[in-house]
Amino acid sequence: DGGITQSPKYLFRKEGQNVTLSCEQNLNHDAMYWYRQDPGQGLRLIYYSQIVNDFQKGDIAEGYSVSREKKESFPLTVTSAQKNPTAFYLCASSERDLSYNEQFFGPGTRLTVL
Amino acid sequence: AQTVTQSQPEMSVQEAETVTLSCTYDTSESDYYLFWYKQPPSRQMILVIRQEAYKQQNATENRFSVNFQKAAKSFSLKISDSQLGDAAMYFCAYRSYDISSGSARQLTFGSGTQLTVLP
């Protein structure tokens, strides 16, 4: 089955630690995205990548970093510089980064800072 | 910047009845795309329906249809014959593109409406 996988489903982090959230897709999509979801709010864009070895910041990139070394993978690192990292993180992909294209989402990772 | 407003944090509907979820947006652009996404309890977002601003005809997908009022900047979602599986958080989203470069702008989401379906 084609789709997007995110791991782990739940992640706990101590303050001051960096953690990396995994996102893999086998849809052969060029574009990939990371969103953050907080209660009572819509999704907010952290980073996106239109093609391998290229990525751009979204609205809330501070305290996060990404890489796109392979087409199918777009890992997100939450660094200690992110002041309020507890949230639900969603990864998405689309065939190309065009405004009419559907974005397909993964099942998400719930990150909790202890 | 574009904003998307969903003024109904929660809605409920009786099974087999019809419900309409509201969405308004603010933009000065003439061409853009509007989306409704569904987030069930599994939390995996799924596209429900999509509408291009230049198309006069309202989009429909089986029991889901939209009422797109471009002048009023309104994009409501109607769910007919509601089913228990329709219970979810529904997000309205807007996306446009830069006319000069053709580059897509980011997808902007509303805050969501939690729909409960009563048996």
Coordinates of N, CA and C in Angstrom, one line a residue:
Chain A
D1 N 0.8 -1.2 0.0 CA 0.0 0.0 0.0 C 0.9 1.2 0.0
G2 N 0.5 2.2 -0.9 CA 1.2 3.5 -0.9 C 0.7 4.4 0.2
G3 N 1.7 5.1 0.8 CA 1.2 6.0 1.9 C 2.4 6.7 2.6
I4 N 2.1 7.3 3.7 CA 3.1 8.0 4.5 C 3.1 7.4 5.9
T5 N 4.3 7.1 6.3 CA 4.5 6.6 7.7 C 5.3 7.6 8.5
Q6 N 4.8 7.7 9.8 CA 5.5 8.5 10.7 C 5.8 7.7 11.9
S7 N 7.0 7.9 12.5 CA 7.4 7.2 13.7 C 8.3 8.1 14.6
P8 N 8.2 7.8 15.9 CA 7.2 7.0 16.5 C 5.8 7.6 16.6
K9 N 4.9 6.9 17.1 CA 3.5 7.5 17.3 C 3.5 8.4 18.5
Y10 N 4.2 8.0 19.6 CA 4.3 8.8 20.8 C 5.8 9.0 21.1
L11 N 6.2 10.2 21.5 CA 7.6 10.5 21.8 C 7.6 11.3 23.0
F12 N 8.5 11.0 23.9 CA 8.7 11.8 25.2 C 10.1 12.3 25.2
R13 N 10.2 13.5 25.6 CA 11.6 14.1 25.6 C 11.7 14.9 26.9
K14 N 13.0 14.9 27.3 CA 13.3 15.7 28.5 C 13.7 17.1 28.0
E15 N 13.5 18.0 28.8 CA 13.9 19.4 28.4 C 15.4 19.4 28.1
G16 N 15.8 20.1 27.0 CA 17.2 20.2 26.7 C 17.7 19.2 25.7
Q17 N 16.8 18.3 25.3 CA 17.2 17.2 24.4 C 16.7 17.5 23.0
N18 N 17.4 17.1 22.0 CA 17.0 17.2 20.6 C 16.3 15.8 20.3
V19 N 15.2 15.9 19.5 CA 14.6 14.6 19.1 C 14.3 14.7 17.6
T20 N 14.3 13.6 16.9 CA 14.0 13.6 15.5 C 12.8 12.7 15.2
L21 N 11.9 13.3 14.5 CA 10.6 12.6 14.1 C 10.8 12.2 12.6
S22 N 10.4 10.9 12.4 CA 10.6 10.3 11.1 C 9.4 10.5 10.2
C23 N 9.6 10.7 8.9 CA 8.5 10.7 8.0 C 9.0 10.1 6.7
E24 N 8.3 9.1 6.2 CA 8.7 8.3 5.0 C 7.5 8.2 4.1
Q25 N 7.7 8.4 2.8 CA 6.5 8.2 1.9 C 7.0 7.3 0.7
N26 N 6.1 6.5 0.2 CA 6.4 5.6 -0.9 C 5.4 6.0 -2.1
L27 N 5.0 7.2 -2.1 CA 4.1 7.7 -3.2 C 4.8 8.3 -4.3
N28 N 6.1 8.4 -4.3 CA 7.0 9.0 -5.3 C 6.6 10.5 -5.4
H29 N 6.3 11.1 -4.3 CA 5.9 12.5 -4.4 C 7.2 13.4 -4.2
D30 N 7.1 14.5 -5.0 CA 8.3 15.5 -4.9 C 8.2 16.3 -3.6
A31 N 7.1 16.8 -3.3 CA 7.0 17.7 -2.2 C 6.6 17.1 -0.8
M32 N 7.2 17.6 0.2 CA 6.9 17.1 1.6 C 6.8 18.2 2.5
Y33 N 6.0 18.1 3.6 CA 5.7 19.2 4.5 C 5.7 18.6 5.9
W34 N 6.0 19.6 6.9 CA 5.8 19.3 8.3 C 4.9 20.4 8.9
Y35 N 3.8 19.9 9.6 CA 2.9 20.8 10.3 C 2.9 20.5 11.8
R36 N 2.5 21.5 12.5 CA 2.3 21.3 13.9 C 0.9 21.6 14.2
Q37 N 0.3 20.8 15.1 CA -1.1 21.0 15.5 C -1.2 21.1 17.0
D38 N -1.8 22.2 17.4 CA -2.0 22.5 18.9 C -3.6 22.5 19.1
P39 N -4.0 22.2 20.3 CA -5.4 22.1 20.6 C -6.1 23.5 20.3
G40 N -7.3 23.4 19.6 CA -8.0 24.6 19.3 C -7.4 25.4 18.1
Q41 N -6.4 24.9 17.5 CA -5.8 25.6 16.4 C -5.8 24.7 15.2
G42 N -5.7 25.4 14.0 CA -5.5 24.6 12.8 C -4.0 24.2 12.7
L43 N -3.7 23.6 11.6 CA -2.3 23.2 11.4 C -1.5 24.4 10.9
R44 N -0.2 24.4 11.5 CA 0.7 25.5 11.1 C 1.9 24.9 10.4
L45 N 2.4 25.5 9.4 CA 3.5 24.9 8.6 C 4.8 25.2 9.3
I46 N 5.6 24.2 9.4 CA 7.0 24.3 10.0 C 8.0 24.5 8.9
Y47 N 8.1 23.5 8.1 CA 9.0 23.4 6.9 C 8.4 22.7 5.8
Y48 N 8.9 23.0 4.6 CA 8.5 22.2 3.4 C 9.6 22.0 2.5
S49 N 9.5 21.0 1.6 CA 10.5 20.7 0.7 C 9.8 20.4 -0.7
Q50 N 10.3 21.1 -1.7 CA 9.7 20.9 -3.0 C 10.4 19.8 -3.8
I51 N 11.6 19.6 -3.4 CA 12.5 18.6 -4.2 C 13.6 18.2 -3.3
V52 N 14.2 17.1 -3.6 CA 15.4 16.6 -2.8 C 16.5 17.7 -2.7
N53 N 17.1 17.7 -1.5 CA 18.2 18.6 -1.2 C 17.8 20.1 -1.2
D54 N 16.5 20.3 -1.0 CA 16.0 21.7 -1.0 C 14.8 21.8 0.0
F55 N 14.8 22.8 0.9 CA 13.7 23.0 1.8 C 13.6 24.5 2.1
Q56 N 12.4 24.9 2.6 CA 12.1 26.3 2.9 C 11.4 26.3 4.3
K57 N 11.6 27.4 5.0 CA 10.9 27.6 6.3 C 9.4 28.0 6.1
G58 N 8.6 27.5 7.0 CA 7.2 27.9 7.1 C 7.1 29.0 8.1
D59 N 5.9 29.1 8.6 CA 5.6 30.2 9.6 C 6.3 30.0 10.9
I60 N 6.5 28.8 11.3 CA 7.0 28.6 12.7 C 8.2 27.7 12.7
A61 N 9.2 28.0 11.9 CA 10.4 27.2 11.8 C 11.4 27.3 12.9
E62 N 11.3 28.3 13.7 CA 12.3 28.5 14.8 C 12.3 27.4 15.8
G63 N 13.5 26.8 16.0 CA 13.6 25.7 17.0 C 13.5 24.3 16.3
Y64 N 13.3 24.3 15.0 CA 13.2 23.1 14.2 C 14.2 23.1 13.1
S65 N 14.6 21.9 12.7 CA 15.5 21.7 11.5 C 15.0 20.5 10.7
V66 N 15.3 20.5 9.4 CA 14.9 19.4 8.6 C 16.1 19.0 7.6
S67 N 15.9 17.9 7.0 CA 16.8 17.5 5.9 C 16.0 16.8 4.8
R68 N 16.5 16.8 3.6 CA 15.8 16.1 2.5 C 16.9 15.5 1.6
E69 N 17.5 14.5 2.1 CA 18.6 13.8 1.4 C 18.1 12.8 0.4
K70 N 16.9 12.2 0.7 CA 16.3 11.3 -0.2 C 14.8 11.7 -0.5
K71 N 14.3 11.3 -1.6 CA 13.0 11.8 -2.1 C 12.0 11.3 -1.1
E72 N 12.1 10.1 -0.6 CA 11.1 9.4 0.2 C 11.1 9.8 1.7
S73 N 12.1 10.6 2.1 CA 12.3 10.8 3.6 C 12.5 12.3 3.9
F74 N 11.8 12.7 5.0 CA 11.9 14.2 5.3 C 11.8 14.2 6.9
P75 N 12.9 13.9 7.6 CA 12.9 13.9 9.0 C 12.9 15.3 9.6
L76 N 12.2 15.5 10.7 CA 12.1 16.8 11.4 C 12.8 16.6 12.8
T77 N 13.8 17.5 13.1 CA 14.4 17.5 14.4 C 13.9 18.7 15.2
V78 N 13.4 18.4 16.4 CA 13.0 19.4 17.3 C 14.1 19.7 18.3
T79 N 14.7 20.8 18.2 CA 15.9 21.1 19.0 C 15.5 21.7 20.4
S80 N 16.5 21.9 21.2 CA 16.2 22.4 22.5 C 15.9 23.9 22.5
A81 N 16.1 24.5 21.3 CA 15.8 25.9 21.1 C 14.3 26.1 21.0
Q82 N 13.5 25.1 20.7 CA 12.1 25.2 20.6 C 11.5 25.3 22.0
K83 N 10.9 26.4 22.3 CA 10.5 26.7 23.7 C 9.3 25.9 24.1
N84 N 8.4 25.6 23.2 CA 7.1 24.9 23.6 C 6.9 23.7 22.6
P85 N 7.7 22.7 22.7 CA 7.6 21.7 21.6 C 6.5 20.6 21.8
T86 N 5.8 20.6 22.9 CA 4.7 19.6 23.1 C 3.6 19.9 22.2
A87 N 3.3 19.0 21.3 CA 2.3 19.2 20.2 C 2.2 17.9 19.4
F88 N 1.2 18.0 18.5 CA 1.0 16.9 17.6 C 1.6 17.3 16.2
Y89 N 2.5 16.4 15.7 CA 3.2 16.8 14.4 C 2.7 15.9 13.3
L90 N 2.4 16.5 12.2 CA 1.9 15.9 11.0 C 2.8 16.1 9.8
C91 N 3.1 15.0 9.2 CA 3.9 15.1 7.9 C 3.0 14.9 6.8
A92 N 3.2 15.5 5.6 CA 2.4 15.4 4.5 C 3.2 15.4 3.2
S93 N 2.7 14.9 2.1 CA 3.4 15.0 0.9 C 2.4 15.3 -0.3
S94 N 2.9 15.8 -1.4 CA 2.0 16.0 -2.5 C 2.9 15.7 -3.8
E95 N 2.2 15.4 -4.9 CA 2.9 15.0 -6.1 C 3.9 16.1 -6.5
R96 N 3.4 17.3 -6.5 CA 4.3 18.5 -6.7 C 3.7 19.6 -5.8
D97 N 4.5 20.6 -5.5 CA 4.1 21.7 -4.7 C 3.3 22.7 -5.5
L98 N 2.1 22.3 -5.9 CA 1.2 23.1 -6.6 C 0.0 23.4 -5.8
S99 N -0.6 24.6 -6.0 CA -1.7 25.0 -5.1 C -2.9 24.1 -5.2
Y100 N -3.2 23.5 -6.3 CA -4.4 22.7 -6.4 C -4.2 21.2 -5.9
N101 N -2.9 20.9 -5.7 CA -2.6 19.5 -5.4 C -3.0 19.1 -4.0
E102 N -3.6 17.9 -3.9 CA -4.0 17.3 -2.6 C -2.7 17.0 -1.8
Q103 N -2.8 17.3 -0.5 CA -1.7 16.9 0.3 C -2.2 15.6 1.1
F104 N -1.3 14.6 1.1 CA -1.6 13.4 1.8 C -0.9 13.4 3.1
F105 N -1.6 13.0 4.1 CA -1.0 13.1 5.5 C -0.6 11.8 6.1
G106 N 0.4 11.8 6.9 CA 0.7 10.6 7.7 C -0.2 10.6 9.0
P107 N 0.0 9.6 9.8 CA -0.8 9.4 11.0 C -0.4 10.3 12.2
G108 N 0.8 11.0 12.1 CA 1.2 11.9 13.1 C 2.0 11.3 14.2
T109 N 2.8 12.2 14.9 CA 3.6 11.9 16.1 C 3.2 12.8 17.2
R110 N 2.9 12.3 18.4 CA 2.6 13.1 19.5 C 3.8 13.3 20.3
L111 N 4.3 14.5 20.4 CA 5.6 14.8 21.2 C 5.2 15.4 22.5
T112 N 5.7 14.9 23.6 CA 5.5 15.4 24.9 C 6.8 15.7 25.6
V113 N 7.0 16.9 26.1 CA 8.2 17.3 26.8 C 8.0 17.1 28.3
L114 N 8.8 16.4 28.9 CA 8.6 16.1 30.3 C 9.4 17.1 31.2
Chain B
A1 N -2.0 38.9 4.8 CA -2.0 37.4 4.9 C -3.4 36.9 4.9
Q2 N -3.5 35.8 4.2 CA -4.8 35.2 4.2 C -5.2 34.5 5.5
T3 N -6.4 34.6 5.9 CA -6.9 34.0 7.1 C -8.2 33.2 6.8
V4 N -8.3 32.1 7.5 CA -9.5 31.2 7.4 C -10.2 31.1 8.7
T5 N -11.5 31.4 8.7 CA -12.2 31.4 10.0 C -13.3 30.3 10.0
Q6 N -13.3 29.5 11.0 CA -14.4 28.5 11.2 C -15.0 28.9 12.6
S7 N -16.2 29.5 12.5 CA -16.8 30.1 13.7 C -17.5 29.1 14.6
Q8 N -17.6 27.8 14.1 CA -18.3 26.8 14.9 C -17.3 25.8 15.5
P9 N -16.9 26.0 16.7 CA -15.9 25.0 17.2 C -16.5 23.6 17.3
E10 N -17.8 23.5 17.6 CA -18.4 22.2 17.7 C -19.8 22.2 17.0
M11 N -20.1 21.1 16.4 CA -21.5 20.9 15.8 C -21.9 19.5 16.1
S12 N -23.2 19.3 16.1 CA -23.7 17.9 16.2 C -24.9 17.7 15.2
V13 N -25.0 16.5 14.8 CA -26.1 16.1 13.9 C -26.6 14.7 14.2
Q14 N -27.9 14.6 13.9 CA -28.5 13.3 14.1 C -28.1 12.4 12.9
E15 N -27.9 11.1 13.1 CA -27.6 10.2 12.1 C -28.7 10.3 11.0
A16 N -28.3 10.3 9.7 CA -29.2 10.4 8.5 C -29.6 11.8 8.2
E17 N -29.4 12.8 9.1 CA -29.7 14.1 8.9 C -28.6 14.9 8.1
T18 N -28.9 16.1 7.8 CA -27.9 17.0 7.1 C -27.4 18.0 8.0
V19 N -26.1 18.3 7.8 CA -25.4 19.4 8.6 C -24.6 20.2 7.7
T20 N -24.5 21.5 8.0 CA -23.6 22.4 7.2 C -22.6 23.0 8.2
L21 N -21.3 22.9 7.7 CA -20.2 23.5 8.5 C -19.8 24.8 7.8
S22 N -19.6 25.8 8.5 CA -19.3 27.2 7.9 C -17.8 27.4 7.9
C23 N -17.4 28.2 6.9 CA -16.0 28.6 6.7 C -16.0 30.0 5.9
T24 N -15.3 30.9 6.5 CA -15.1 32.2 5.7 C -13.6 32.4 5.6
Y25 N -13.2 33.2 4.6 CA -11.8 33.4 4.5 C -11.6 34.9 4.0
D26 N -10.4 35.4 4.2 CA -10.1 36.7 3.8 C -9.0 36.7 2.8
T27 N -9.2 37.3 1.7 CA -8.2 37.3 0.6 C -8.4 38.5 -0.3
S28 N -7.4 38.9 -1.0 CA -7.5 39.9 -2.0 C -7.2 39.3 -3.4
E29 N -7.0 38.0 -3.4 CA -6.6 37.4 -4.6 C -7.9 36.9 -5.3
S30 N -7.8 36.7 -6.6 CA -8.9 36.3 -7.4 C -8.9 34.8 -7.8
D31 N -7.7 34.2 -7.7 CA -7.7 32.8 -8.1 C -7.0 32.0 -6.9
Y32 N -7.7 31.0 -6.5 CA -7.1 30.2 -5.3 C -7.9 28.9 -5.2
Y33 N -7.5 28.1 -4.3 CA -8.2 26.8 -4.1 C -8.6 26.7 -2.6
L34 N -9.8 26.1 -2.5 CA -10.3 25.9 -1.1 C -10.5 24.4 -0.9
F35 N -10.2 24.0 0.3 CA -10.3 22.5 0.6 C -11.0 22.3 2.0
W36 N -11.7 21.2 2.1 CA -12.1 20.7 3.3 C -11.4 19.4 3.6
Y37 N -10.7 19.3 4.8 CA -10.1 18.1 5.3 C -10.8 17.6 6.5
K38 N -10.8 16.3 6.6 CA -11.4 15.6 7.7 C -10.3 15.0 8.6
Q39 N -10.4 15.1 9.9 CA -9.5 14.5 10.8 C -10.3 13.6 11.8
P40 N -10.4 12.3 11.5 CA -11.1 11.4 12.4 C -10.3 11.2 13.7
P41 N -10.9 10.4 14.6 CA -10.1 10.1 15.9 C -8.8 9.5 15.7
S42 N -8.5 8.9 14.5 CA -7.2 8.3 14.3 C -6.2 9.5 14.0
R43 N -6.7 10.7 13.8 CA -5.9 11.9 13.6 C -5.2 12.0 12.2
Q44 N -5.5 11.1 11.3 CA -4.9 11.2 10.0 C -5.8 12.0 9.1
M45 N -5.3 13.1 8.6 CA -6.1 14.0 7.8 C -6.4 13.4 6.4
I46 N -7.6 13.6 6.0 CA -8.1 13.1 4.7 C -8.8 14.2 4.0
L47 N -8.5 14.4 2.7 CA -9.1 15.4 1.9 C -10.6 14.9 1.6
V48 N -11.5 15.8 1.9 CA -12.9 15.6 1.6 C -13.4 16.1 0.3
I49 N -13.0 17.4 0.0 CA -13.5 18.0 -1.2 C -12.6 19.2 -1.5
R50 N -12.6 19.6 -2.8 CA -11.7 20.7 -3.2 C -12.5 21.6 -4.2
Q51 N -12.2 22.9 -4.2 CA -13.0 23.8 -5.1 C -12.0 24.9 -5.6
E52 N -12.0 25.1 -6.9 CA -11.2 26.2 -7.5 C -12.1 27.4 -7.6
A53 N -11.5 28.5 -7.2 CA -12.3 29.8 -7.1 C -12.9 30.2 -8.4
Y54 N -12.2 29.8 -9.5 CA -12.7 30.3 -10.8 C -13.9 29.4 -11.4
K55 N -14.1 28.3 -10.7 CA -15.2 27.5 -11.1 C -16.5 27.9 -10.4
Q56 N -17.5 28.2 -11.3 CA -18.8 28.6 -10.7 C -19.5 27.5 -10.0
Q57 N -19.4 26.3 -10.6 CA -20.1 25.1 -10.1 C -19.6 24.7 -8.8
N58 N -20.5 24.4 -7.8 CA -20.1 23.9 -6.5 C -19.6 22.5 -6.6
A59 N -18.5 22.2 -6.0 CA -18.0 20.8 -6.0 C -18.9 19.9 -5.2
T60 N -18.9 18.6 -5.6 CA -19.7 17.6 -4.9 C -18.8 16.3 -4.9
E61 N -18.9 15.6 -3.8 CA -18.3 14.3 -3.7 C -19.2 13.4 -2.9
N62 N -20.0 12.6 -3.6 CA -21.0 11.7 -2.9 C -21.9 12.5 -2.0
R63 N -21.8 12.3 -0.7 CA -22.7 12.9 0.3 C -22.2 14.3 0.7
F64 N -21.0 14.7 0.2 CA -20.4 15.9 0.6 C -20.5 16.9 -0.6
S65 N -21.0 18.1 -0.2 CA -21.0 19.2 -1.2 C -20.7 20.5 -0.6
V66 N -20.3 21.5 -1.4 CA -20.0 22.8 -0.9 C -20.9 23.8 -1.4
N67 N -21.0 24.9 -0.7 CA -21.7 26.1 -1.1 C -20.6 27.2 -1.1
F68 N -20.1 27.5 -2.3 CA -19.0 28.4 -2.5 C -19.6 29.8 -3.0
Q69 N -19.5 30.8 -2.1 CA -19.9 32.1 -2.4 C -18.7 33.0 -2.5
K70 N -18.2 33.2 -3.7 CA -16.9 33.9 -3.8 C -17.0 35.4 -3.4
A71 N -18.1 36.1 -3.7 CA -18.2 37.5 -3.3 C -18.2 37.6 -1.8
A72 N -18.9 36.7 -1.2 CA -19.0 36.7 0.3 C -17.8 36.1 1.0
K73 N -16.9 35.4 0.2 CA -15.8 34.7 0.7 C -16.2 33.7 1.8
S74 N -17.1 32.9 1.3 CA -17.7 31.8 2.1 C -17.6 30.5 1.5
F75 N -17.3 29.5 2.2 CA -17.1 28.1 1.7 C -17.6 27.1 2.7
S76 N -18.9 26.8 2.6 CA -19.5 25.9 3.6 C -19.5 24.5 3.1
L77 N -19.5 23.6 4.0 CA -19.5 22.1 3.7 C -20.8 21.5 4.1
K78 N -21.6 20.9 3.2 CA -22.8 20.2 3.6 C -22.6 18.7 3.5
I79 N -23.0 18.1 4.6 CA -22.9 16.6 4.7 C -24.3 16.1 4.8
S80 N -24.7 15.4 3.8 CA -26.1 14.8 3.7 C -26.1 13.4 4.2
D81 N -27.2 13.0 4.7 CA -27.4 11.6 5.2 C -26.2 11.2 6.1
S82 N -26.0 12.0 7.2 CA -24.8 11.8 8.0 C -24.7 10.4 8.6
Q83 N -23.5 10.0 8.6 CA -23.2 8.6 9.2 C -22.3 8.7 10.4
L84 N -22.3 7.7 11.2 CA -21.5 7.7 12.4 C -20.0 7.9 12.0
G85 N -19.6 7.4 10.9 CA -18.2 7.5 10.4 C -17.8 8.9 10.0
D86 N -18.8 9.8 9.9 CA -18.5 11.2 9.6 C -18.0 12.0 10.8
A87 N -18.2 11.4 12.0 CA -17.7 12.1 13.2 C -16.2 12.4 13.1
A88 N -15.8 13.6 13.2 CA -14.4 14.0 13.0 C -14.3 15.5 13.3
M89 N -13.0 15.9 13.2 CA -12.7 17.4 13.2 C -12.6 17.7 11.7
Y90 N -13.3 18.8 11.3 CA -13.2 19.2 9.9 C -12.5 20.5 9.8
F91 N -11.5 20.6 8.9 CA -10.8 21.8 8.7 C -11.0 22.3 7.3
C92 N -11.2 23.6 7.2 CA -11.3 24.4 6.0 C -9.9 24.9 5.7
A93 N -9.5 24.9 4.5 CA -8.1 25.4 4.1 C -8.1 26.1 2.8
Y94 N -7.2 27.1 2.7 CA -7.1 28.0 1.6 C -5.7 27.9 1.0
R95 N -5.6 27.9 -0.3 CA -4.2 28.0 -0.9 C -4.3 28.8 -2.2
S96 N -3.3 29.6 -2.4 CA -3.2 30.4 -3.6 C -1.8 30.2 -4.1
Y97 N -1.5 31.1 -5.1 CA -0.1 31.0 -5.7 C 0.3 32.4 -6.1
D98 N 1.6 32.6 -6.2 CA 2.2 33.8 -6.6 C 2.1 34.0 -8.1
I99 N 1.3 34.9 -8.6 CA 1.1 35.1 -10.0 C 2.4 35.2 -10.8
S100 N 3.3 36.0 -10.3 CA 4.5 36.3 -11.0 C 5.4 35.1 -11.2
S101 N 5.5 34.3 -10.1 CA 6.4 33.2 -10.2 C 5.7 31.9 -10.4
G102 N 4.4 31.8 -10.2 CA 3.7 30.6 -10.2 C 3.9 29.7 -9.0
S103 N 4.7 30.1 -8.1 CA 4.9 29.3 -6.9 C 3.7 29.3 -6.0
A104 N 3.4 28.1 -5.5 CA 2.3 27.9 -4.6 C 2.6 28.6 -3.2
R105 N 1.6 29.2 -2.6 CA 1.8 29.7 -1.3 C 1.4 28.5 -0.3
Q106 N 1.6 28.8 0.9 CA 1.3 27.7 1.9 C -0.1 27.5 2.1
L107 N -0.5 26.3 2.5 CA -1.9 25.9 2.8 C -2.2 26.5 4.2
T108 N -3.3 27.3 4.2 CA -3.7 28.0 5.5 C -4.9 27.3 6.0
F109 N -4.9 26.9 7.2 CA -6.0 26.1 7.8 C -6.8 27.0 8.8
G110 N -8.1 26.7 8.8 CA -8.9 27.3 9.9 C -8.7 26.5 11.2
S111 N -9.4 26.8 12.3 CA -9.1 26.2 13.6 C -10.0 24.9 13.7
G112 N -10.8 24.6 12.8 CA -11.5 23.4 12.9 C -12.9 23.4 13.5
T113 N -13.8 22.5 13.1 CA -15.1 22.2 13.7 C -15.2 20.8 14.0
Q114 N -15.4 20.5 15.3 CA -15.6 19.1 15.8 C -17.1 18.7 15.6
L115 N -17.2 17.7 14.7 CA -18.6 17.2 14.4 C -18.9 15.9 15.1
T116 N -20.0 15.9 15.8 CA -20.5 14.7 16.5 C -21.7 14.2 15.8
V117 N -21.8 12.9 15.6 CA -22.9 12.3 14.9 C -23.7 11.5 16.0
L118 N -24.9 11.8 16.2 CA -25.7 11.2 17.3 C -26.5 10.0 16.7
P119 N -26.4 8.9 17.3 CA -27.2 7.7 16.7 C -28.7 7.8 17.0

